[in-house]
Amino acid sequence: MRIILLGPPGAGKGTQAQRLANTLNVVHYATGNLLRTAIANKTPVGLSAQPYMDGGNLVPDQVVIDLLMESIVDFSGFVLDGFPRTVPQGEALSIALPKPVQKVILLDTPEEVIVERLSQRRTCSGCSAPYNLTTKPPKIQHTCDICGCSLVLRNDDKPETIKVRQQRYREDTEPLLNYYQRIISKIDGSKSMLEVEQAIMKAL
Ligand code: AMP
């Protein structure tokens, strides 16, 4: 299946996309993770993207489109998380895909839930796997269950940057809800991880 997860920062896209990709046996592509890897490796893309990301702003469309297209190995099945984030990105994706996206899941999550979640979020410095200190803690403190690297508070999960990211979501990403109106399902993202997962499976 070809699926997109949409939602504001902190809605749970990363967690749900990872679980969904495992269940459906397809690859999970997260442009935020691809960009963080590029930054860690100090590639030209990473160096150019870092100031945008640190400020909570969007990296220019063409940079992200090229990065994702280079990464996708199988266009027949995938879960996209964090892409598209603008209508031009959605249009570029439609043109690039041999077969269209089948379902867009919107994780609709109120701002107060998001602020609480992001303050509790920790991210693996190696593989970008997401954790929550309260609802999804690692088995060993400060350590990723998957790759063993240390967990960090993301640079852009600080309160002042979160505000900018929420504004970017409202202005740049929300128009995609209309763009995908015929294939979108809205899910209440404030529920528990398992309840949200069940609701997504039902929508699919
Ligand atoms: P995320 O991990 O999805 O929250 O993304 C972290 C940051 O990476 C975002 O705040 C943007 O600066 C950048 N980013 C990720 N995906 C995109 C995208 N599709 N378009 C533009 N910027 C992106």
Coordinates of N, CA and C and ligand atoms in Angstrom, one line a residue:
M1 N 0.8 -1.2 0.0 CA 0.0 0.0 0.0 C 0.9 1.3 0.0
R2 N 0.3 2.3 -0.5 CA 1.0 3.6 -0.6 C 0.3 4.6 0.3
I3 N 0.9 4.9 1.4 CA 0.1 5.7 2.5 C 1.0 6.9 2.9
I4 N 0.2 8.0 3.2 CA 0.9 9.2 3.7 C 0.3 9.5 5.1
L5 N 1.1 9.8 6.1 CA 0.6 10.2 7.4 C 0.8 11.7 7.5
L6 N -0.3 12.4 7.8 CA -0.2 13.9 7.9 C -0.6 14.2 9.4
G7 N -0.1 15.4 9.8 CA -0.5 15.9 11.1 C 0.6 16.9 11.6
P8 N 0.2 17.7 12.6 CA 1.1 18.6 13.2 C 2.3 18.0 13.8
P9 N 3.4 18.8 14.1 CA 4.5 18.2 14.8 C 4.1 17.7 16.2
G10 N 4.5 16.4 16.5 CA 4.1 15.9 17.8 C 2.8 15.1 17.8
A11 N 2.2 14.9 16.6 CA 0.9 14.2 16.5 C 1.1 12.7 16.6
G12 N 2.3 12.3 16.5 CA 2.6 10.8 16.6 C 2.8 10.2 15.3
K13 N 3.2 10.9 14.2 CA 3.4 10.4 12.9 C 4.5 9.4 12.9
G14 N 5.6 9.7 13.5 CA 6.8 8.8 13.5 C 6.5 7.5 14.1
T15 N 5.9 7.5 15.3 CA 5.6 6.3 16.0 C 4.6 5.4 15.2
Q16 N 3.6 6.0 14.7 CA 2.5 5.3 14.0 C 3.1 4.8 12.6
A17 N 3.9 5.6 12.0 CA 4.4 5.3 10.6 C 5.3 4.0 10.7
Q18 N 6.1 4.0 11.8 CA 7.0 2.9 12.0 C 6.2 1.6 12.2
R19 N 5.1 1.7 13.1 CA 4.3 0.5 13.4 C 3.6 0.0 12.1
L20 N 3.0 1.0 11.4 CA 2.2 0.7 10.2 C 3.1 0.0 9.2
A21 N 4.3 0.6 9.0 CA 5.2 0.0 8.0 C 5.6 -1.4 8.3
N22 N 5.8 -1.7 9.6 CA 6.1 -3.1 10.1 C 4.9 -4.0 9.8
T23 N 3.7 -3.5 10.1 CA 2.5 -4.4 9.9 C 2.3 -4.7 8.5
L24 N 2.4 -3.6 7.6 CA 2.1 -3.8 6.2 C 3.3 -4.3 5.4
N25 N 4.5 -4.4 6.1 CA 5.7 -4.9 5.4 C 6.1 -4.0 4.3
V26 N 6.1 -2.7 4.5 CA 6.6 -1.8 3.5 C 7.6 -0.9 4.2
V27 N 8.3 0.0 3.4 CA 9.3 0.8 4.0 C 8.7 2.1 4.5
H28 N 9.2 2.6 5.6 CA 8.8 3.9 6.3 C 9.8 4.9 5.9
Y29 N 9.4 6.0 5.2 CA 10.3 7.1 4.8 C 9.9 8.3 5.6
A30 N 10.8 8.8 6.4 CA 10.6 10.1 7.1 C 11.6 11.1 6.7
T31 N 11.1 12.2 6.0 CA 12.1 13.1 5.5 C 12.9 13.8 6.6
G32 N 12.2 14.0 7.8 CA 12.9 14.6 8.9 C 14.1 13.7 9.3
N33 N 13.9 12.4 9.3 CA 15.0 11.4 9.6 C 16.1 11.5 8.6
L34 N 15.7 11.6 7.3 CA 16.7 11.6 6.2 C 17.5 12.9 6.4
L35 N 16.9 14.0 6.7 CA 17.6 15.3 6.9 C 18.5 15.2 8.1
R36 N 18.1 14.6 9.2 CA 18.9 14.6 10.4 C 20.2 13.7 10.1
T37 N 20.0 12.6 9.3 CA 21.1 11.8 8.9 C 22.1 12.6 8.1
A38 N 21.5 13.4 7.1 CA 22.4 14.2 6.3 C 23.2 15.2 7.1
I39 N 22.5 15.8 8.1 CA 23.2 16.7 9.0 C 24.3 16.0 9.8
A40 N 24.0 14.8 10.3 CA 25.0 14.1 11.1 C 26.2 13.7 10.2
N41 N 26.0 13.5 9.0 CA 27.0 13.1 8.0 C 27.7 14.3 7.4
K42 N 27.2 15.5 7.8 CA 27.7 16.8 7.2 C 27.8 16.8 5.7
T43 N 26.8 16.2 5.0 CA 26.7 16.3 3.6 C 26.3 17.7 3.2
P44 N 26.4 18.1 1.9 CA 26.0 19.4 1.4 C 24.5 19.6 1.7
V45 N 23.7 18.6 1.5 CA 22.3 18.8 1.8 C 22.0 19.1 3.2
G46 N 22.7 18.3 4.1 CA 22.6 18.5 5.5 C 23.0 19.9 6.0
L47 N 24.2 20.3 5.5 CA 24.7 21.6 5.9 C 23.7 22.7 5.4
S48 N 23.1 22.6 4.2 CA 22.2 23.6 3.8 C 20.8 23.6 4.5
A49 N 20.4 22.4 5.0 CA 19.1 22.2 5.6 C 19.2 22.6 7.1
Q50 N 20.3 22.5 7.7 CA 20.4 22.7 9.2 C 19.8 24.0 9.7
P51 N 20.1 25.2 9.1 CA 19.6 26.4 9.7 C 18.1 26.5 9.6
Y52 N 17.5 25.9 8.5 CA 16.0 25.9 8.4 C 15.4 25.1 9.6
M53 N 16.0 23.9 9.7 CA 15.5 22.9 10.7 C 15.6 23.5 12.1
D54 N 16.8 24.0 12.4 CA 17.0 24.6 13.8 C 16.0 25.7 14.1
G55 N 15.6 26.5 13.1 CA 14.7 27.6 13.3 C 13.2 27.1 13.3
G56 N 13.0 25.9 13.0 CA 11.6 25.4 12.9 C 11.0 25.6 11.5
N57 N 11.7 26.1 10.6 CA 11.2 26.4 9.2 C 11.3 25.2 8.3
L58 N 10.6 25.3 7.2 CA 10.7 24.2 6.2 C 11.9 24.3 5.3
V59 N 12.5 23.2 5.1 CA 13.6 23.1 4.1 C 13.0 23.3 2.7
P60 N 13.7 24.0 1.8 CA 13.1 24.3 0.5 C 12.6 23.0 -0.2
D61 N 11.5 23.2 -0.9 CA 10.8 22.0 -1.5 C 11.8 21.1 -2.3
Q62 N 12.5 21.7 -3.2 CA 13.3 20.9 -4.2 C 14.3 20.1 -3.5
V63 N 14.9 20.6 -2.4 CA 15.9 19.9 -1.6 C 15.3 18.6 -1.0
V64 N 14.1 18.7 -0.5 CA 13.5 17.6 0.2 C 13.0 16.6 -0.8
I65 N 12.4 17.1 -1.9 CA 11.9 16.3 -3.0 C 13.0 15.4 -3.5
D66 N 14.2 16.0 -3.9 CA 15.3 15.3 -4.4 C 15.8 14.2 -3.4
L67 N 15.9 14.6 -2.1 CA 16.4 13.7 -1.1 C 15.5 12.5 -1.0
L68 N 14.2 12.7 -1.0 CA 13.2 11.6 -0.9 C 13.3 10.7 -2.1
M69 N 13.3 11.3 -3.3 CA 13.3 10.5 -4.5 C 14.5 9.6 -4.6
E70 N 15.6 10.2 -4.1 CA 16.9 9.3 -4.2 C 16.8 8.2 -3.2
S71 N 15.9 8.3 -2.2 CA 15.9 7.3 -1.1 C 14.9 6.2 -1.4
I72 N 13.8 6.5 -2.1 CA 12.8 5.5 -2.3 C 13.3 4.4 -3.2
V73 N 13.2 3.1 -2.7 CA 13.7 2.0 -3.5 C 12.5 1.3 -4.2
D74 N 11.3 1.3 -3.5 CA 10.2 0.6 -4.1 C 9.0 1.5 -4.1
F75 N 8.6 1.9 -5.3 CA 7.5 2.9 -5.4 C 6.1 2.2 -5.2
S76 N 6.1 0.9 -5.1 CA 4.8 0.2 -5.1 C 4.2 0.2 -3.6
G77 N 5.0 0.3 -2.6 CA 4.5 0.3 -1.3 C 5.4 1.1 -0.3
F78 N 4.8 2.0 0.5 CA 5.5 2.8 1.5 C 4.6 3.5 2.4
V79 N 5.2 3.9 3.5 CA 4.5 4.9 4.4 C 5.3 6.1 4.5
L80 N 4.8 7.3 4.1 CA 5.5 8.5 4.1 C 5.1 9.3 5.4
D81 N 6.1 9.8 6.1 CA 5.9 10.5 7.3 C 6.7 11.8 7.3
G82 N 6.0 12.9 7.3 CA 6.7 14.2 7.2 C 6.8 14.7 5.8
F83 N 6.3 14.0 4.8 CA 6.3 14.4 3.4 C 5.0 13.9 2.8
P84 N 4.3 14.7 2.0 CA 4.6 16.1 1.6 C 4.2 17.0 2.8
R85 N 4.9 18.2 2.8 CA 4.5 19.2 3.8 C 4.0 20.5 3.1
T86 N 4.0 20.5 1.8 CA 3.5 21.6 1.1 C 2.7 21.1 -0.2
V87 N 1.9 21.9 -0.7 CA 1.1 21.4 -1.9 C 2.1 21.2 -3.1
P88 N 3.1 22.0 -3.3 CA 4.1 21.7 -4.4 C 4.8 20.4 -4.2
Q89 N 5.0 20.0 -2.9 CA 5.6 18.7 -2.7 C 4.6 17.6 -3.0
G90 N 3.4 17.8 -2.7 CA 2.3 16.8 -3.0 C 2.2 16.6 -4.5
E91 N 2.3 17.7 -5.3 CA 2.2 17.7 -6.7 C 3.4 16.9 -7.3
A92 N 4.6 17.2 -6.8 CA 5.8 16.5 -7.2 C 5.7 15.0 -7.0
L93 N 5.2 14.7 -5.8 CA 5.0 13.2 -5.5 C 4.0 12.6 -6.5
S94 N 2.9 13.2 -6.8 CA 1.9 12.7 -7.7 C 2.6 12.4 -9.1
I95 N 3.4 13.4 -9.5 CA 4.1 13.2 -10.8 C 5.1 12.1 -10.8
A96 N 5.8 11.9 -9.7 CA 6.9 10.9 -9.6 C 6.4 9.5 -9.5
L97 N 5.2 9.3 -8.9 CA 4.7 8.0 -8.6 C 4.1 7.3 -9.8
P98 N 4.5 6.1 -10.1 CA 3.9 5.3 -11.2 C 2.4 5.0 -10.8
K99 N 2.2 4.7 -9.6 CA 0.8 4.4 -9.1 C 0.5 5.4 -8.0
P100 N -0.8 5.9 -7.9 CA -1.1 7.0 -7.0 C -1.1 6.6 -5.5
V101 N -1.0 7.5 -4.6 CA -1.1 7.3 -3.2 C -2.6 6.8 -2.9
Q102 N -2.7 5.8 -2.1 CA -4.1 5.3 -1.9 C -4.8 5.8 -0.7
K103 N -4.0 6.2 0.3 CA -4.7 6.7 1.6 C -3.8 7.7 2.2
V104 N -4.5 8.8 2.7 CA -3.8 9.8 3.6 C -4.5 9.7 4.9
I105 N -3.7 9.6 6.0 CA -4.2 9.5 7.3 C -3.8 10.8 8.0
L106 N -4.8 11.6 8.5 CA -4.6 12.8 9.2 C -4.7 12.5 10.7
L107 N -3.5 12.7 11.5 CA -3.6 12.5 12.9 C -3.9 13.9 13.5
D108 N -5.2 14.0 13.8 CA -5.7 15.3 14.2 C -5.5 15.4 15.7
T109 N -4.7 16.4 16.2 CA -4.3 16.4 17.6 C -4.2 17.8 18.1
P110 N -5.0 18.1 19.2 CA -5.0 19.4 19.7 C -3.7 19.9 20.3
E111 N -3.5 21.3 20.2 CA -2.2 21.9 20.5 C -1.7 21.6 21.9
E112 N -2.7 21.5 22.9 CA -2.2 21.3 24.3 C -1.7 19.9 24.5
V113 N -2.2 18.9 23.7 CA -1.7 17.5 23.8 C -0.3 17.5 23.2
I114 N -0.1 18.3 22.1 CA 1.2 18.3 21.4 C 2.3 18.9 22.2
V115 N 2.0 20.0 22.9 CA 3.0 20.7 23.7 C 3.5 19.7 24.8
E116 N 2.5 19.0 25.4 CA 2.9 18.1 26.5 C 3.7 16.9 25.9
R117 N 3.3 16.4 24.8 CA 4.0 15.3 24.2 C 5.4 15.7 23.8
L118 N 5.6 16.8 23.2 CA 6.9 17.2 22.7 C 7.9 17.5 23.8
S119 N 7.3 17.9 25.0 CA 8.2 18.2 26.1 C 8.7 16.8 26.6
Q120 N 8.0 15.8 26.4 CA 8.3 14.4 26.9 C 9.1 13.6 25.8
R121 N 9.2 14.1 24.6 CA 9.7 13.4 23.5 C 11.3 13.3 23.6
R122 N 11.8 12.2 23.4 CA 13.2 12.0 23.2 C 13.4 11.2 21.9
T123 N 14.5 11.5 21.2 CA 14.7 10.9 19.9 C 16.1 10.3 19.8
C124 N 16.2 9.1 19.2 CA 17.5 8.4 19.1 C 18.5 9.3 18.2
S125 N 19.7 9.5 18.8 CA 20.7 10.3 18.0 C 21.2 9.4 16.8
G126 N 21.0 8.1 16.8 CA 21.5 7.3 15.7 C 20.4 7.0 14.7
C127 N 19.3 6.4 15.1 CA 18.3 6.0 14.0 C 17.1 6.8 14.0
S128 N 17.0 7.9 14.9 CA 15.8 8.8 15.0 C 14.6 8.1 15.5
A129 N 14.6 6.9 16.1 CA 13.4 6.3 16.6 C 12.9 7.2 17.7
P130 N 11.5 7.4 17.8 CA 10.9 8.3 18.8 C 10.6 7.6 20.1
Y131 N 10.8 8.3 21.2 CA 10.4 7.8 22.5 C 9.6 8.9 23.2
N132 N 8.8 8.4 24.3 CA 8.2 9.4 25.1 C 8.5 9.0 26.6
L133 N 9.0 9.9 27.4 CA 9.5 9.5 28.7 C 8.3 8.9 29.6
T134 N 7.1 9.3 29.3 CA 5.9 8.8 30.1 C 5.3 7.6 29.4
T135 N 4.9 7.8 28.1 CA 4.1 6.7 27.5 C 4.9 5.7 26.7
K136 N 6.1 6.0 26.4 CA 6.9 5.0 25.6 C 8.4 5.1 25.9
P137 N 8.7 4.8 27.2 CA 10.1 5.0 27.6 C 11.0 3.9 27.1
P138 N 12.3 4.2 26.9 CA 13.2 3.1 26.5 C 13.4 2.1 27.6
K139 N 13.8 0.8 27.2 CA 14.0 -0.2 28.2 C 15.1 0.2 29.1
I140 N 16.2 0.7 28.6 CA 17.3 1.2 29.4 C 17.4 2.7 29.2
Q141 N 17.5 3.4 30.4 CA 17.4 4.8 30.4 C 18.3 5.5 29.4
H142 N 17.9 6.5 28.7 CA 18.6 7.3 27.8 C 19.2 6.5 26.6
T143 N 18.7 5.3 26.4 CA 19.3 4.4 25.4 C 18.3 3.9 24.4
C144 N 18.6 3.9 23.1 CA 17.6 3.5 22.1 C 17.5 1.9 22.2
D145 N 16.2 1.4 22.2 CA 16.0 0.0 22.2 C 16.5 -0.7 20.9
I146 N 16.4 0.1 19.8 CA 16.7 -0.5 18.5 C 18.2 -0.6 18.2
C147 N 18.9 0.6 18.4 CA 20.3 0.6 17.9 C 21.3 0.9 19.1
G148 N 20.8 1.2 20.3 CA 21.7 1.4 21.4 C 22.3 2.7 21.5
C149 N 22.0 3.6 20.5 CA 22.6 5.0 20.6 C 21.9 5.8 21.7
S150 N 22.4 7.0 22.1 CA 21.8 7.8 23.1 C 20.6 8.5 22.6
L151 N 19.7 8.8 23.6 CA 18.5 9.5 23.2 C 18.7 11.0 23.6
V152 N 18.2 11.9 22.7 CA 18.4 13.3 22.9 C 17.1 14.1 22.7
L153 N 17.1 15.3 23.3 CA 16.0 16.2 23.0 C 16.3 16.9 21.7
R154 N 15.5 16.8 20.7 CA 15.8 17.4 19.5 C 15.9 18.9 19.6
N155 N 16.9 19.5 18.8 CA 17.1 20.9 18.8 C 15.8 21.7 18.6
D156 N 14.9 21.2 17.7 CA 13.7 21.9 17.3 C 12.5 21.5 18.2
D157 N 12.7 20.8 19.3 CA 11.6 20.5 20.2 C 11.6 21.5 21.4
K158 N 12.3 22.6 21.3 CA 12.3 23.6 22.3 C 11.0 24.5 22.1
P159 N 10.4 25.0 23.2 CA 9.1 25.7 23.1 C 9.1 26.8 22.0
E160 N 10.1 27.6 21.9 CA 10.0 28.7 21.0 C 10.0 28.2 19.5
T161 N 10.8 27.1 19.3 CA 10.8 26.6 17.9 C 9.6 25.8 17.6
I162 N 9.0 25.2 18.6 CA 7.7 24.4 18.4 C 6.6 25.4 17.9
K163 N 6.6 26.6 18.4 CA 5.6 27.6 18.0 C 5.8 27.9 16.5
V164 N 7.0 28.0 16.0 CA 7.3 28.3 14.6 C 6.8 27.1 13.8
R165 N 7.1 25.9 14.2 CA 6.8 24.7 13.5 C 5.2 24.5 13.4
Q166 N 4.5 24.9 14.4 CA 3.1 24.8 14.4 C 2.5 25.8 13.4
Q167 N 3.1 27.0 13.3 CA 2.7 28.0 12.4 C 3.0 27.5 10.9
R168 N 4.1 26.9 10.7 CA 4.4 26.4 9.4 C 3.4 25.4 9.0
Y169 N 3.1 24.5 10.0 CA 2.1 23.5 9.7 C 0.8 24.1 9.2
R170 N 0.3 25.1 10.0 CA -1.0 25.7 9.7 C -1.0 26.4 8.3
E171 N 0.1 27.1 8.0 CA 0.2 27.9 6.8 C 0.5 27.0 5.6
D172 N 1.5 26.1 5.7 CA 2.1 25.4 4.5 C 1.5 24.0 4.3
T173 N 1.2 23.3 5.4 CA 0.9 21.9 5.3 C -0.6 21.7 5.3
E174 N -1.4 22.5 6.1 CA -2.8 22.3 6.1 C -3.5 22.4 4.7
P175 N -3.0 23.2 3.8 CA -3.7 23.2 2.5 C -3.7 21.8 1.8
L176 N -2.8 20.9 2.3 CA -2.8 19.5 1.7 C -4.0 18.8 2.1
L177 N -4.7 19.2 3.2 CA -5.9 18.4 3.6 C -7.0 18.6 2.5
N178 N -7.0 19.7 1.9 CA -7.9 19.9 0.7 C -7.4 19.2 -0.5
Y179 N -6.1 19.3 -0.7 CA -5.5 18.6 -1.9 C -5.8 17.1 -1.9
Y180 N -5.8 16.5 -0.7 CA -6.0 15.0 -0.6 C -7.4 14.7 -0.2
Q181 N -8.4 15.7 -0.3 CA -9.7 15.5 0.3 C -10.4 14.2 0.0
R182 N -10.1 13.7 -1.2 CA -10.9 12.5 -1.7 C -10.4 11.2 -1.0
I183 N -9.1 11.2 -0.5 CA -8.5 9.9 0.0 C -8.1 10.1 1.5
I184 N -8.6 11.2 2.1 CA -8.1 11.4 3.5 C -9.0 10.9 4.6
S185 N -8.5 10.3 5.6 CA -9.3 9.9 6.8 C -8.7 10.6 8.0
K186 N -9.6 11.2 8.8 CA -9.2 11.9 10.0 C -9.3 11.0 11.2
I187 N -8.2 11.0 12.0 CA -8.2 10.1 13.2 C -7.8 11.0 14.4
D188 N -8.4 10.7 15.5 CA -8.2 11.4 16.7 C -6.8 11.0 17.3
G189 N -5.8 11.9 17.1 CA -4.4 11.6 17.5 C -4.1 11.8 19.0
S190 N -5.1 12.2 19.7 CA -4.9 12.4 21.1 C -5.1 11.2 22.0
K191 N -5.6 10.1 21.3 CA -5.8 8.8 22.0 C -4.5 8.1 22.2
S192 N -4.5 7.0 22.9 CA -3.3 6.2 23.2 C -2.7 5.7 21.9
M193 N -1.4 5.3 22.0 CA -0.7 4.8 20.8 C -1.5 3.6 20.2
L194 N -2.0 2.7 21.0 CA -2.6 1.5 20.5 C -4.0 1.8 19.9
E195 N -4.7 2.7 20.6 CA -6.1 3.1 20.0 C -5.9 3.8 18.7
V196 N -4.9 4.7 18.6 CA -4.7 5.4 17.3 C -4.3 4.3 16.2
E197 N -3.5 3.4 16.6 CA -3.1 2.3 15.6 C -4.3 1.6 15.1
Q198 N -5.2 1.2 16.1 CA -6.4 0.5 15.7 C -7.3 1.3 14.7
A199 N -7.4 2.6 15.1 CA -8.2 3.5 14.2 C -7.6 3.6 12.8
I200 N -6.3 3.6 12.7 CA -5.7 3.7 11.4 C -6.0 2.4 10.6
M201 N -5.8 1.3 11.3 CA -6.0 0.0 10.5 C -7.5 -0.1 10.1
K202 N -8.4 0.4 10.9 CA -9.8 0.4 10.5 C -10.0 1.3 9.3
A203 N -9.4 2.5 9.3 CA -9.5 3.4 8.1 C -9.0 2.8 6.9
L204 N -7.9 2.0 7.0 CA -7.3 1.4 5.8 C -8.2 0.3 5.2
Ligands
AMP1 P1 10.1 16.1 11.4 O1 11.1 15.1 11.9 O2 9.2 15.4 10.4 O3 9.4 16.8 12.5 O4 10.9 17.2 10.6 C1 11.9 18.0 11.3 C2 12.2 19.2 10.4 O5 12.8 18.8 9.1 C3 11.0 20.1 10.0 O6 10.7 21.0 11.0 C4 11.6 20.7 8.7 O7 12.5 21.7 9.1 C5 12.4 19.6 8.1 N1 11.5 18.8 7.2 C6 11.2 17.5 7.3 N2 10.4 17.1 6.3 C7 10.3 18.2 5.5 C8 9.5 18.5 4.3 N3 8.8 17.5 3.7 N4 9.6 19.7 3.7 C9 10.4 20.7 4.3 N5 11.1 20.5 5.4 C10 11.0 19.3 6.0

